[in-house]
Amino acid sequence: MSDEIVFYTNPMSRGRVVRWMLEEVGQPYETVLLDFAGQTKTPQYLAINPMGKVPAITHGGTVVTECGAICAYLADAFPQAGLAPPSGSRLRGAYYRWLFFSAGPIEQAISMFALQVEVPTERQIMVGYGTMQAVLDAIEGAVNDREFLVGDSFTAADLYVGAHLGWGMSFDAIEKRPVFEAYVARLRARSAAIRAAAIDDALMPAPPAPAG
């Protein structure tokens, strides 16, 4: 069985987060580009991800979908990269907390904002994120006066939370608080982040030629 990592993605998708994670891990991987016109809905790809969405990875006989799960899996599969607290460390609690916070409340809050859905005050208790204000205040409290979310080193939790913050601020879905801007700027200055962005930017479709 091959231990090759195969990465299914599109440069205009959440796959950019996983690309960054793969570059942090530093292991060789094959990229399979899929368009949104039908390639993510073929029987071959649906056998990998029945949701018909990217990103996904295969690693030997293991299939992993969902950005947060992929980041957590890669951090554990390649511990030499130092992207997660050691197994058994109490820091794993905070690490899991912020990974799942990003996959849950942050993702939900951004999606609701993008869809222009406003949850009535009396029903906020029914949604996992409560309010956007509560989500942003929680993140600010976690990164204020700290370089990283967990302990004294960069982890996959920083990557995942930072990617959401950076994307959200770029589309005005997340308030551009100074703490967030400084945190994201530090993360985007990492060599792996720069490499990943350059790779995906080069894969973006060319803009249409001007008419005339």
Short mmCIF file of C-alpha atoms in Angstrom, two decimals:
data_model
loop_
_atom_site.label_atom_id
_atom_site.label_comp_id
_atom_site.label_asym_id
_atom_site.label_seq_id
_atom_site.Cartn_x
_atom_site.Cartn_y
_atom_site.Cartn_z
CA MET A 1 0.00 0.00 0.00
CA SER A 2 1.34 3.37 -1.00
CA ASP A 3 1.74 6.05 1.66
CA GLU A 4 1.45 8.80 -0.96
CA ILE A 5 -0.67 11.80 -0.06
CA VAL A 6 -3.12 12.76 -2.81
CA PHE A 7 -4.73 16.16 -2.41
CA TYR A 8 -8.03 16.92 -4.18
CA THR A 9 -8.68 20.62 -4.44
CA ASN A 10 -9.60 23.74 -6.35
CA PRO A 11 -7.63 26.97 -5.84
CA MET A 12 -10.89 28.87 -5.31
CA SER A 13 -11.98 26.68 -2.41
CA ARG A 14 -11.21 25.88 1.22
CA GLY A 15 -8.53 23.67 -0.27
CA ARG A 16 -6.22 26.66 0.15
CA VAL A 17 -6.27 25.95 3.88
CA VAL A 18 -5.21 22.36 3.36
CA ARG A 19 -2.53 23.39 0.85
CA TRP A 20 -1.04 25.58 3.56
CA MET A 21 -1.16 22.68 6.02
CA LEU A 22 0.53 20.35 3.53
CA GLU A 23 3.31 22.87 2.98
CA GLU A 24 3.78 23.13 6.77
CA VAL A 25 3.96 19.33 7.04
CA GLY A 26 6.67 19.25 4.39
CA GLN A 27 5.84 15.82 2.94
CA PRO A 28 5.54 15.18 -0.81
CA TYR A 29 2.01 15.12 -2.15
CA GLU A 30 0.19 14.89 -5.46
CA THR A 31 -2.38 17.54 -6.35
CA VAL A 32 -5.53 16.61 -8.25
CA LEU A 33 -7.38 19.72 -9.46
CA LEU A 34 -11.14 19.45 -9.78
CA ASP A 35 -13.43 22.05 -11.32
CA PHE A 36 -16.90 22.88 -10.03
CA ALA A 37 -18.56 22.17 -13.39
CA GLY A 38 -18.90 18.46 -12.72
CA GLN A 39 -15.57 16.92 -11.76
CA THR A 40 -16.46 16.95 -8.06
CA LYS A 41 -19.63 14.99 -8.87
CA THR A 42 -18.13 12.11 -10.84
CA PRO A 43 -18.60 8.59 -9.45
CA GLN A 44 -14.83 8.36 -8.95
CA TYR A 45 -14.68 11.44 -6.74
CA LEU A 46 -17.97 10.74 -4.95
CA ALA A 47 -16.40 7.46 -3.84
CA ILE A 48 -13.84 9.64 -2.00
CA ASN A 49 -16.19 12.35 -0.76
CA PRO A 50 -19.91 11.58 -1.12
CA MET A 51 -20.59 15.28 -0.47
CA GLY A 52 -18.97 16.09 -3.81
CA LYS A 53 -16.90 18.87 -2.24
CA VAL A 54 -13.23 19.74 -1.97
CA PRO A 55 -10.82 19.52 -0.30
CA ALA A 56 -10.11 15.90 0.49
CA ILE A 57 -6.98 13.84 0.87
CA THR A 58 -6.10 10.20 0.61
CA HIS A 59 -3.09 8.86 2.48
CA GLY A 60 -2.51 5.24 1.67
CA GLY A 61 -5.87 3.62 2.35
CA THR A 62 -7.11 6.49 4.52
CA VAL A 63 -9.57 9.06 3.19
CA VAL A 64 -10.03 12.33 5.07
CA THR A 65 -12.47 15.11 4.22
CA GLU A 66 -13.35 18.38 6.03
CA CYS A 67 -10.62 21.00 6.50
CA GLY A 68 -10.39 20.75 10.26
CA ALA A 69 -10.21 16.96 10.18
CA ILE A 70 -7.54 17.03 7.47
CA CYS A 71 -5.42 19.49 9.44
CA ALA A 72 -5.74 17.43 12.63
CA TYR A 73 -4.98 14.20 10.78
CA LEU A 74 -1.87 15.54 9.07
CA ALA A 75 -0.54 16.99 12.32
CA ASP A 76 -0.86 13.58 13.99
CA ALA A 77 0.33 11.57 10.98
CA PHE A 78 3.55 13.61 10.79
CA PRO A 79 4.43 14.56 14.38
CA GLN A 80 7.95 15.52 13.34
CA ALA A 81 6.47 18.71 11.86
CA GLY A 82 5.54 19.85 15.38
CA LEU A 83 2.06 21.07 14.40
CA ALA A 84 0.23 19.65 17.41
CA PRO A 85 1.00 19.31 21.12
CA PRO A 86 2.40 15.88 21.98
CA SER A 87 -0.10 13.11 22.62
CA GLY A 88 -0.99 13.10 26.30
CA SER A 89 -0.09 16.75 26.79
CA ARG A 90 -2.71 18.84 28.56
CA LEU A 91 -2.22 21.39 25.79
CA ARG A 92 -4.17 19.02 23.54
CA GLY A 93 -7.34 20.28 25.21
CA ALA A 94 -6.85 23.87 24.09
CA TYR A 95 -5.61 22.65 20.71
CA TYR A 96 -8.79 20.65 20.06
CA ARG A 97 -10.91 23.45 21.47
CA TRP A 98 -9.76 25.99 18.89
CA LEU A 99 -9.72 23.56 15.98
CA PHE A 100 -13.36 22.71 16.65
CA PHE A 101 -14.26 26.32 17.44
CA SER A 102 -13.07 27.25 13.96
CA ALA A 103 -14.92 24.37 12.30
CA GLY A 104 -18.07 25.17 14.30
CA PRO A 105 -18.85 28.68 15.57
CA ILE A 106 -16.51 30.61 13.24
CA GLU A 107 -17.62 28.74 10.12
CA GLN A 108 -21.29 29.01 11.07
CA ALA A 109 -21.09 32.71 11.87
CA ILE A 110 -19.35 33.54 8.59
CA SER A 111 -21.81 31.44 6.58
CA MET A 112 -24.82 33.10 8.20
CA PHE A 113 -23.32 36.53 7.54
CA ALA A 114 -22.65 35.66 3.89
CA LEU A 115 -26.22 34.43 3.48
CA GLN A 116 -27.53 37.57 5.21
CA VAL A 117 -29.32 35.46 7.79
CA GLU A 118 -29.94 37.27 11.05
CA VAL A 119 -30.88 35.02 13.95
CA PRO A 120 -33.60 36.58 16.13
CA THR A 121 -32.41 37.39 19.64
CA GLU A 122 -34.81 34.93 21.23
CA ARG A 123 -33.45 32.11 19.05
CA GLN A 124 -29.72 32.74 19.40
CA ILE A 125 -29.57 30.00 22.02
CA MET A 126 -30.53 27.53 19.27
CA VAL A 127 -27.44 28.15 17.12
CA GLY A 128 -24.03 26.92 18.16
CA TYR A 129 -22.26 30.22 17.62
CA GLY A 130 -24.77 32.43 19.44
CA THR A 131 -23.81 35.73 17.82
CA MET A 132 -20.99 36.98 15.63
CA GLN A 133 -20.03 39.39 18.41
CA ALA A 134 -19.62 36.52 20.87
CA VAL A 135 -17.50 34.55 18.39
CA LEU A 136 -15.17 37.46 17.66
CA ASP A 137 -14.83 38.38 21.32
CA ALA A 138 -13.87 34.78 22.14
CA ILE A 139 -11.17 34.72 19.47
CA GLU A 140 -9.84 38.13 20.47
CA GLY A 141 -9.54 36.97 24.05
CA ALA A 142 -7.59 33.93 22.88
CA VAL A 143 -5.03 35.76 20.73
CA ASN A 144 -4.75 39.08 22.54
CA ASP A 145 -1.23 39.49 23.97
CA ARG A 146 -0.30 36.00 22.73
CA GLU A 147 1.67 34.96 19.70
CA PHE A 148 -0.05 31.58 19.36
CA LEU A 149 -3.28 29.98 20.51
CA VAL A 150 -1.74 27.01 22.28
CA GLY A 151 1.43 27.13 24.34
CA ASP A 152 4.46 28.84 22.85
CA SER A 153 4.49 27.41 19.34
CA PHE A 154 2.53 27.47 16.09
CA THR A 155 0.07 24.61 15.65
CA ALA A 156 -2.57 23.48 13.19
CA ALA A 157 -5.07 25.33 15.38
CA ASP A 158 -3.37 28.63 14.55
CA LEU A 159 -3.36 27.74 10.87
CA TYR A 160 -7.06 26.87 10.82
CA VAL A 161 -8.27 29.78 12.93
CA GLY A 162 -5.94 32.20 11.13
CA ALA A 163 -7.13 31.05 7.73
CA HIS A 164 -10.75 31.70 8.71
CA LEU A 165 -9.93 35.12 10.12
CA GLY A 166 -7.89 36.13 7.08
CA TRP A 167 -10.55 34.98 4.63
CA GLY A 168 -13.35 36.55 6.62
CA MET A 169 -11.61 39.92 6.91
CA SER A 170 -10.77 39.98 3.21
CA PHE A 171 -14.49 39.78 2.38
CA ASP A 172 -15.64 42.00 5.25
CA ALA A 173 -17.39 39.05 6.87
CA ILE A 174 -15.23 39.48 9.98
CA GLU A 175 -14.54 42.78 11.69
CA LYS A 176 -10.98 43.97 11.07
CA ARG A 177 -9.89 44.27 14.66
CA PRO A 178 -6.21 45.24 15.16
CA VAL A 179 -5.58 42.06 17.15
CA PHE A 180 -6.88 39.92 14.28
CA GLU A 181 -4.91 41.80 11.63
CA ALA A 182 -1.66 41.47 13.58
CA TYR A 183 -2.26 37.77 14.26
CA VAL A 184 -3.08 36.94 10.63
CA ALA A 185 -0.12 38.98 9.35
CA ARG A 186 2.25 36.94 11.55
CA LEU A 187 0.83 33.68 10.27
CA ARG A 188 0.84 34.72 6.61
CA ALA A 189 4.52 35.62 6.90
CA ARG A 190 5.41 31.97 7.49
CA SER A 191 7.36 30.45 4.61
CA ALA A 192 4.87 27.60 4.19
CA ALA A 193 1.97 30.04 3.99
CA ILE A 194 3.78 32.08 1.34
CA ARG A 195 4.60 28.96 -0.70
CA ALA A 196 1.04 27.65 -0.49
CA ALA A 197 -0.48 30.96 -1.57
CA ALA A 198 1.90 31.21 -4.51
CA ILE A 199 1.05 27.69 -5.68
CA ASP A 200 -2.69 28.24 -5.52
CA ASP A 201 -2.51 31.74 -7.01
CA ALA A 202 -0.66 30.30 -10.00
CA LEU A 203 -3.46 27.73 -10.46
CA MET A 204 -6.23 30.31 -10.51
CA PRO A 205 -8.08 30.58 -13.82
CA ALA A 206 -6.97 33.44 -16.02
CA PRO A 207 -9.36 36.41 -16.06
CA PRO A 208 -11.44 36.74 -19.24
CA ALA A 209 -9.98 38.87 -21.97
CA PRO A 210 -11.55 42.34 -22.25
CA ALA A 211 -14.19 42.67 -24.94
CA GLY A 212 -13.47 44.70 -28.02
#
